[in-house]
Short mmCIF file of C-alpha atoms and ligand atoms in Angstrom, two decimals:
data_model
loop_
_atom_site.label_atom_id
_atom_site.label_comp_id
_atom_site.label_asym_id
_atom_site.label_seq_id
_atom_site.Cartn_x
_atom_site.Cartn_y
_atom_site.Cartn_z
CA MET A 1 -56.35 -144.94 11.68
CA ASN A 2 -58.67 -147.91 11.34
CA GLU A 3 -60.64 -148.37 8.14
CA VAL A 4 -64.24 -147.19 8.52
CA LYS A 5 -66.94 -149.66 7.57
CA LYS A 6 -70.52 -148.89 6.63
CA TRP A 7 -73.14 -151.65 6.67
CA GLN A 8 -76.83 -150.76 6.35
CA ASN A 9 -77.25 -147.96 8.92
CA HIS A 10 -74.25 -149.05 11.02
CA THR A 11 -70.97 -147.15 10.64
CA GLY A 12 -67.69 -147.25 12.52
CA PRO A 13 -63.99 -148.07 12.47
CA ILE A 14 -63.08 -151.76 12.13
CA LEU A 15 -61.41 -153.09 15.30
CA ASP A 16 -60.96 -156.73 14.32
CA SER A 17 -61.90 -159.14 11.55
CA VAL A 18 -62.68 -162.77 12.39
CA LYS A 19 -64.28 -165.52 10.27
CA GLY A 20 -65.53 -163.06 7.63
CA PHE A 21 -67.08 -160.67 10.15
CA ASP A 22 -65.78 -157.23 11.14
CA VAL A 23 -66.13 -155.86 14.67
CA ILE A 24 -66.93 -152.15 14.39
CA GLU A 25 -67.15 -149.43 17.03
CA CYS A 26 -70.63 -148.53 15.82
CA GLU A 27 -71.42 -144.83 15.96
CA SER A 28 -75.17 -145.28 15.51
CA CYS A 29 -75.54 -148.03 18.17
CA GLY A 30 -72.99 -146.66 20.66
CA PHE A 31 -71.43 -150.09 21.24
CA LYS A 32 -69.19 -152.53 19.36
CA HIS A 33 -70.74 -155.23 17.23
CA ILE A 34 -70.02 -157.41 14.24
CA VAL A 35 -71.15 -156.69 10.71
CA PRO A 36 -72.91 -158.13 8.91
CA ILE A 37 -75.34 -158.72 11.79
CA PRO A 38 -76.81 -162.25 11.48
CA THR A 39 -80.58 -162.35 11.14
CA HIS A 40 -82.96 -163.81 13.71
CA GLU A 41 -83.71 -166.61 11.22
CA GLU A 42 -80.02 -167.52 10.92
CA LEU A 43 -79.73 -167.74 14.71
CA GLU A 44 -83.01 -169.47 15.44
CA THR A 45 -81.83 -173.07 14.84
CA ILE A 46 -78.69 -172.51 16.92
CA TYR A 47 -80.55 -171.33 19.99
CA ARG A 48 -83.57 -173.64 19.73
CA ASP A 49 -81.80 -176.91 18.99
CA GLU A 50 -78.02 -176.70 19.05
CA TYR A 51 -76.76 -174.29 21.70
CA TYR A 52 -76.56 -176.65 24.69
CA SER A 53 -75.71 -179.72 22.63
CA LYS A 54 -73.12 -178.39 20.14
CA GLU A 55 -71.93 -174.97 21.33
CA LYS A 56 -71.90 -175.54 25.09
CA PRO A 57 -72.17 -179.30 25.57
CA LEU A 58 -70.76 -179.22 29.12
CA TYR A 59 -72.73 -176.20 30.33
CA LEU A 60 -75.51 -177.98 32.23
CA GLU A 61 -73.12 -180.42 33.87
CA ARG A 62 -70.65 -177.68 34.84
CA THR A 63 -73.38 -175.46 36.24
CA ARG A 64 -74.55 -178.34 38.40
CA GLU A 65 -70.97 -178.97 39.60
CA ASP A 66 -70.57 -175.27 40.46
CA LEU A 67 -74.00 -174.92 42.03
CA ASP A 68 -72.85 -174.00 45.55
CA TRP A 69 -70.84 -171.14 44.12
CA TRP A 70 -73.63 -170.11 41.74
CA ASN A 71 -76.05 -169.99 44.65
CA ILE A 72 -73.82 -167.42 46.36
CA VAL A 73 -73.87 -165.31 43.18
CA TYR A 74 -77.66 -165.70 42.88
CA SER A 75 -78.22 -164.96 46.53
CA GLU A 76 -76.41 -161.62 46.19
CA ARG A 77 -78.56 -160.69 43.21
CA TYR A 78 -81.82 -161.49 45.02
CA ASP A 79 -80.53 -159.64 48.11
CA THR A 80 -80.03 -156.58 45.90
CA PHE A 81 -83.54 -156.83 44.42
CA GLU A 82 -85.10 -157.26 47.87
CA GLY A 83 -83.16 -154.24 49.13
CA TYR A 84 -84.84 -151.99 46.55
CA LEU A 85 -88.36 -153.45 46.43
CA PRO A 86 -91.28 -153.55 48.86
CA PRO A 87 -91.83 -157.01 50.43
CA ASP A 88 -94.87 -157.82 48.29
CA SER A 89 -93.02 -157.21 44.98
CA ARG A 90 -91.54 -160.61 44.25
CA ARG A 91 -92.37 -161.46 40.65
CA ILE A 92 -89.34 -162.19 38.47
CA LEU A 93 -88.83 -163.03 34.80
CA ASP A 94 -85.53 -164.54 33.67
CA VAL A 95 -84.91 -163.91 29.97
CA GLY A 96 -82.76 -166.73 28.57
CA SER A 97 -83.22 -168.73 31.76
CA GLY A 98 -80.96 -171.61 30.61
CA PRO A 99 -80.95 -174.61 32.95
CA GLY A 100 -83.18 -172.76 35.45
CA PHE A 101 -81.00 -172.70 38.58
CA PHE A 102 -81.25 -168.92 38.99
CA LEU A 103 -85.06 -169.14 39.05
CA LEU A 104 -85.02 -172.19 41.30
CA HIS A 105 -83.02 -170.19 43.84
CA GLY A 106 -85.63 -167.40 43.71
CA LYS A 107 -88.52 -169.81 43.97
CA GLN A 108 -86.97 -171.38 47.05
CA ARG A 109 -86.86 -167.99 48.73
CA GLY A 110 -90.46 -167.23 47.96
CA TRP A 111 -90.36 -165.46 44.60
CA GLN A 112 -92.94 -166.01 41.89
CA THR A 113 -90.81 -167.07 38.92
CA LEU A 114 -91.12 -167.37 35.16
CA GLY A 115 -88.46 -168.10 32.54
CA ILE A 116 -88.41 -167.56 28.81
CA GLU A 117 -85.88 -169.74 27.02
CA PRO A 118 -85.67 -170.85 23.37
CA SER A 119 -83.51 -173.95 23.94
CA THR A 120 -85.57 -177.12 24.09
CA GLN A 121 -82.89 -178.93 26.08
CA ALA A 122 -82.64 -176.16 28.70
CA ALA A 123 -86.42 -175.83 28.95
CA ILE A 124 -86.80 -179.58 29.57
CA HIS A 125 -84.14 -179.35 32.29
CA SER A 126 -86.02 -176.46 33.94
CA HIS A 127 -89.35 -178.27 33.78
CA LYS A 128 -87.74 -181.16 35.64
CA LEU A 129 -86.82 -178.69 38.40
CA GLY A 130 -90.52 -177.83 38.64
CA LEU A 131 -90.18 -174.41 37.00
CA GLU A 132 -92.58 -172.64 34.69
CA ILE A 133 -90.82 -171.83 31.41
CA VAL A 134 -92.09 -170.35 28.16
CA GLU A 135 -90.08 -172.12 25.47
CA ASP A 136 -89.50 -169.26 23.08
CA PHE A 137 -87.57 -166.09 22.21
CA LEU A 138 -88.60 -162.80 23.79
CA THR A 139 -90.35 -160.89 21.01
CA GLU A 140 -93.15 -158.32 20.88
CA GLU A 141 -95.58 -161.16 20.32
CA THR A 142 -94.39 -163.40 23.16
CA ALA A 143 -93.93 -160.43 25.56
CA ASN A 144 -97.67 -159.76 25.41
CA LYS A 145 -98.41 -163.15 26.93
CA LEU A 146 -96.01 -163.05 29.85
CA GLY A 147 -97.64 -160.67 32.32
CA GLU A 148 -96.03 -158.07 34.56
CA PHE A 149 -92.89 -158.31 36.69
CA ASP A 150 -91.10 -156.52 39.51
CA VAL A 151 -87.70 -157.72 38.24
CA VAL A 152 -86.36 -158.86 34.88
CA HIS A 153 -83.01 -160.67 34.90
CA ILE A 154 -81.18 -160.99 31.61
CA SER A 155 -77.81 -162.68 31.82
CA GLU A 156 -75.52 -163.65 28.93
CA VAL A 157 -78.17 -162.80 26.37
CA LEU A 158 -77.61 -159.28 24.99
CA GLU A 159 -74.30 -160.21 23.36
CA HIS A 160 -76.05 -162.89 21.29
CA ILE A 161 -78.97 -161.01 19.76
CA PRO A 162 -79.28 -158.80 16.66
CA ASP A 163 -81.24 -156.00 18.40
CA PRO A 164 -80.30 -155.54 22.09
CA LYS A 165 -81.89 -152.08 22.18
CA GLY A 166 -85.22 -153.54 21.07
CA MET A 167 -84.99 -156.28 23.70
CA LEU A 168 -84.38 -153.78 26.52
CA GLN A 169 -87.40 -151.80 25.40
CA LEU A 170 -89.49 -154.99 25.63
CA VAL A 171 -88.10 -155.58 29.14
CA LYS A 172 -89.15 -152.07 30.13
CA TYR A 173 -92.65 -152.79 28.91
CA LEU A 174 -92.80 -155.95 31.07
CA LEU A 175 -91.82 -154.15 34.29
CA THR A 176 -94.10 -152.51 36.83
CA PRO A 177 -93.39 -148.81 37.62
CA GLY A 178 -90.13 -148.70 39.58
CA GLY A 179 -89.36 -152.30 38.55
CA LEU A 180 -85.76 -153.49 38.37
CA ILE A 181 -83.58 -154.90 35.65
CA CYS A 182 -80.36 -156.86 36.16
CA VAL A 183 -78.23 -157.23 33.03
CA VAL A 184 -75.08 -159.33 32.77
CA ALA A 185 -72.91 -159.38 29.64
CA PRO A 186 -69.23 -160.05 28.88
CA ASN A 187 -66.91 -157.06 29.38
CA ASP A 188 -64.96 -157.09 26.16
CA TYR A 189 -62.06 -155.02 24.88
CA ASN A 190 -61.29 -154.49 28.58
CA PRO A 191 -57.92 -153.18 29.85
CA PHE A 192 -56.57 -156.64 30.74
CA GLN A 193 -57.42 -157.94 27.28
CA TYR A 194 -55.69 -154.88 25.84
CA ALA A 195 -52.59 -155.67 27.91
CA LEU A 196 -52.66 -159.29 26.70
CA ARG A 197 -52.68 -158.13 23.10
CA MET A 198 -49.99 -155.52 23.60
CA SER A 199 -47.59 -157.45 25.86
CA CYS A 200 -48.23 -161.12 25.20
CA GLY A 201 -49.25 -161.25 21.52
CA TYR A 202 -52.76 -162.63 22.15
CA ASP A 203 -55.34 -162.62 19.36
CA PRO A 204 -58.77 -161.32 20.34
CA TRP A 205 -60.06 -164.75 21.48
CA TRP A 206 -63.24 -163.18 22.84
CA VAL A 207 -64.42 -162.24 19.35
CA ALA A 208 -66.68 -165.17 18.50
CA PRO A 209 -69.02 -164.58 15.56
CA PRO A 210 -71.74 -165.40 14.71
CA HIS A 211 -72.78 -166.24 18.33
CA HIS A 212 -71.28 -163.16 19.89
CA ILE A 213 -72.67 -160.29 17.92
CA ASN A 214 -72.27 -157.43 20.43
CA TYR A 215 -69.23 -156.50 22.55
CA PHE A 216 -70.09 -154.34 25.56
CA ASP A 217 -68.19 -152.59 28.32
CA PHE A 218 -69.44 -150.76 31.42
CA ASP A 219 -70.00 -147.46 29.63
CA SER A 220 -71.62 -148.77 26.47
CA LEU A 221 -74.01 -151.08 28.33
CA ASN A 222 -74.84 -148.30 30.78
CA ARG A 223 -75.65 -145.98 27.83
CA LEU A 224 -77.84 -148.62 26.23
CA LEU A 225 -79.82 -149.11 29.43
CA GLU A 226 -80.34 -145.38 29.85
CA PHE A 227 -81.40 -145.08 26.25
CA ALA A 228 -83.98 -147.83 26.79
CA GLY A 229 -85.48 -145.93 29.76
CA PHE A 230 -83.62 -147.18 32.84
CA GLU A 231 -81.70 -145.41 35.58
CA VAL A 232 -78.56 -147.40 36.42
CA LEU A 233 -78.28 -148.00 40.18
CA ILE A 234 -75.25 -150.30 40.53
CA ARG A 235 -72.30 -151.10 38.26
CA GLU A 236 -70.47 -154.23 39.32
CA ALA A 237 -67.83 -156.47 37.75
CA THR A 238 -67.44 -160.21 37.99
CA PHE A 239 -64.01 -161.66 38.82
CA PRO A 240 -61.42 -160.57 36.22
CA ILE A 241 -60.57 -164.10 35.14
CA ASP A 242 -58.34 -162.73 32.34
CA MET A 243 -55.93 -161.82 35.16
CA PHE A 244 -54.80 -165.47 35.10
CA LEU A 245 -53.71 -165.00 31.48
CA LEU A 246 -51.66 -161.97 32.51
CA MET A 247 -50.09 -164.10 35.23
CA GLY A 248 -49.02 -166.67 32.62
CA ASP A 249 -51.78 -169.30 32.80
CA ASN A 250 -52.93 -169.47 29.19
CA TYR A 251 -56.33 -171.15 29.43
CA VAL A 252 -57.47 -170.00 25.97
CA GLY A 253 -58.40 -173.19 24.15
CA ASN A 254 -57.29 -175.26 27.18
CA GLY A 255 -60.45 -176.40 28.93
CA ASN A 256 -58.66 -178.16 31.80
CA LEU A 257 -56.56 -175.15 32.72
CA GLY A 258 -59.67 -172.98 32.32
CA ARG A 259 -61.47 -175.13 34.90
CA GLN A 260 -58.49 -174.87 37.27
CA CYS A 261 -58.46 -171.07 37.03
CA HIS A 262 -62.23 -170.99 37.50
CA SER A 263 -61.88 -173.24 40.53
CA LYS A 264 -59.39 -170.80 42.14
CA ARG A 265 -61.79 -167.96 41.55
CA LYS A 266 -64.61 -169.96 43.14
CA THR A 267 -62.42 -170.77 46.14
CA PHE A 268 -61.54 -167.09 46.55
CA GLU A 269 -65.19 -166.02 46.47
CA CYS A 270 -66.51 -168.90 48.60
CA ASN A 271 -63.92 -168.20 51.30
CA LEU A 272 -64.88 -164.53 51.43
CA ASN A 273 -68.52 -165.56 51.64
CA LYS A 274 -67.83 -168.07 54.43
CA SER A 275 -66.10 -165.32 56.41
CA GLY A 276 -69.14 -163.07 56.07
CA LEU A 277 -67.20 -160.71 53.78
CA SER A 278 -69.51 -160.74 50.76
CA ARG A 279 -69.91 -157.00 51.13
CA VAL A 280 -66.16 -156.51 50.89
CA LYS A 281 -66.09 -158.60 47.72
CA ARG A 282 -68.92 -156.61 46.17
CA HIS A 283 -67.24 -153.35 47.09
CA LEU A 284 -64.05 -154.61 45.45
CA TYR A 285 -65.91 -155.66 42.29
CA GLN A 286 -67.74 -152.33 42.14
CA THR A 287 -64.36 -150.62 42.34
CA PHE A 288 -63.05 -152.84 39.53
CA ALA A 289 -66.05 -151.68 37.50
CA GLN A 290 -64.92 -148.07 37.87
CA PHE A 291 -61.71 -149.02 36.08
CA GLY A 292 -63.41 -151.08 33.39
CA ILE A 293 -61.96 -154.30 34.82
CA GLY A 294 -63.86 -157.57 35.24
CA ARG A 295 -64.85 -160.48 32.99
CA GLU A 296 -68.47 -159.41 32.96
CA VAL A 297 -70.46 -156.24 33.34
CA VAL A 298 -73.30 -156.51 35.86
CA LEU A 299 -75.73 -153.60 35.93
CA PHE A 300 -78.75 -153.14 38.16
CA GLY A 301 -81.21 -150.54 36.90
CA LYS A 302 -84.63 -149.17 37.67
CA LYS A 303 -87.38 -148.43 35.18
CA LYS A 304 -87.83 -144.67 34.81
CA SER A 305 -91.42 -143.49 34.93
ZN1 LIG B 401 -74.63 -150.48 14.93
#
């Protein structure tokens, strides 16, 4: 039995301990997270000034290199939104909009776009693309100034913030009745990662405090969305890149090999897309989601009235 840890009003068994933080299966939150939870103040400098220069120095460059592939991913997301919404509902907010390419794609297909992004570097990049960006964190105060949206997209954000439940409630407030949310977060403690620990002696490389605070899977993120007032419409995985590790390509800490594995995944997806088989790919990834497999959890939800 794992030791149970109690920190403030968070309680649960300790799954891993890394760099002085414990990952607990929190009974009050319903998902895994580290304790102690860093404060907003402790994180503020990282995300305003350092994230794209120190933590992810190659991110902008790599996103640009991968843009053809990203545009396929983005296109599928906008297709999904347009499938659920009437033709005059085309206002989107991207929370943590990063370099801005997701919004640029939407703008080019006629959407009215807005981003909110704390990183100065990323905001400058987005402005150069001609995008409107609010350079800040999403808080109760900033939410009041943003307006109303038909879709809120929030990708690779919830794992980084101290209060994901509070953020989803703010998103709900920003959406029109029947508005859509698309959430993307890493799928951690997934079956392939479990196999890597059991069979190949891997350490939990995905545990990365203090940046990664929360560790979701399909069920826990689904629960969180429902709790915040959304009905989940689609559960989809992204490519289970950890499969390469199981096949013997250890890219952990090896950036070059990581890029090679990523490139194979891109080739796989681009070829399916070129053949007009995007629907087959999505069906496959939705089936992966049923088994908890995939590097990321992608959920599409609708605001409940
Ligand atoms: Zn908790």
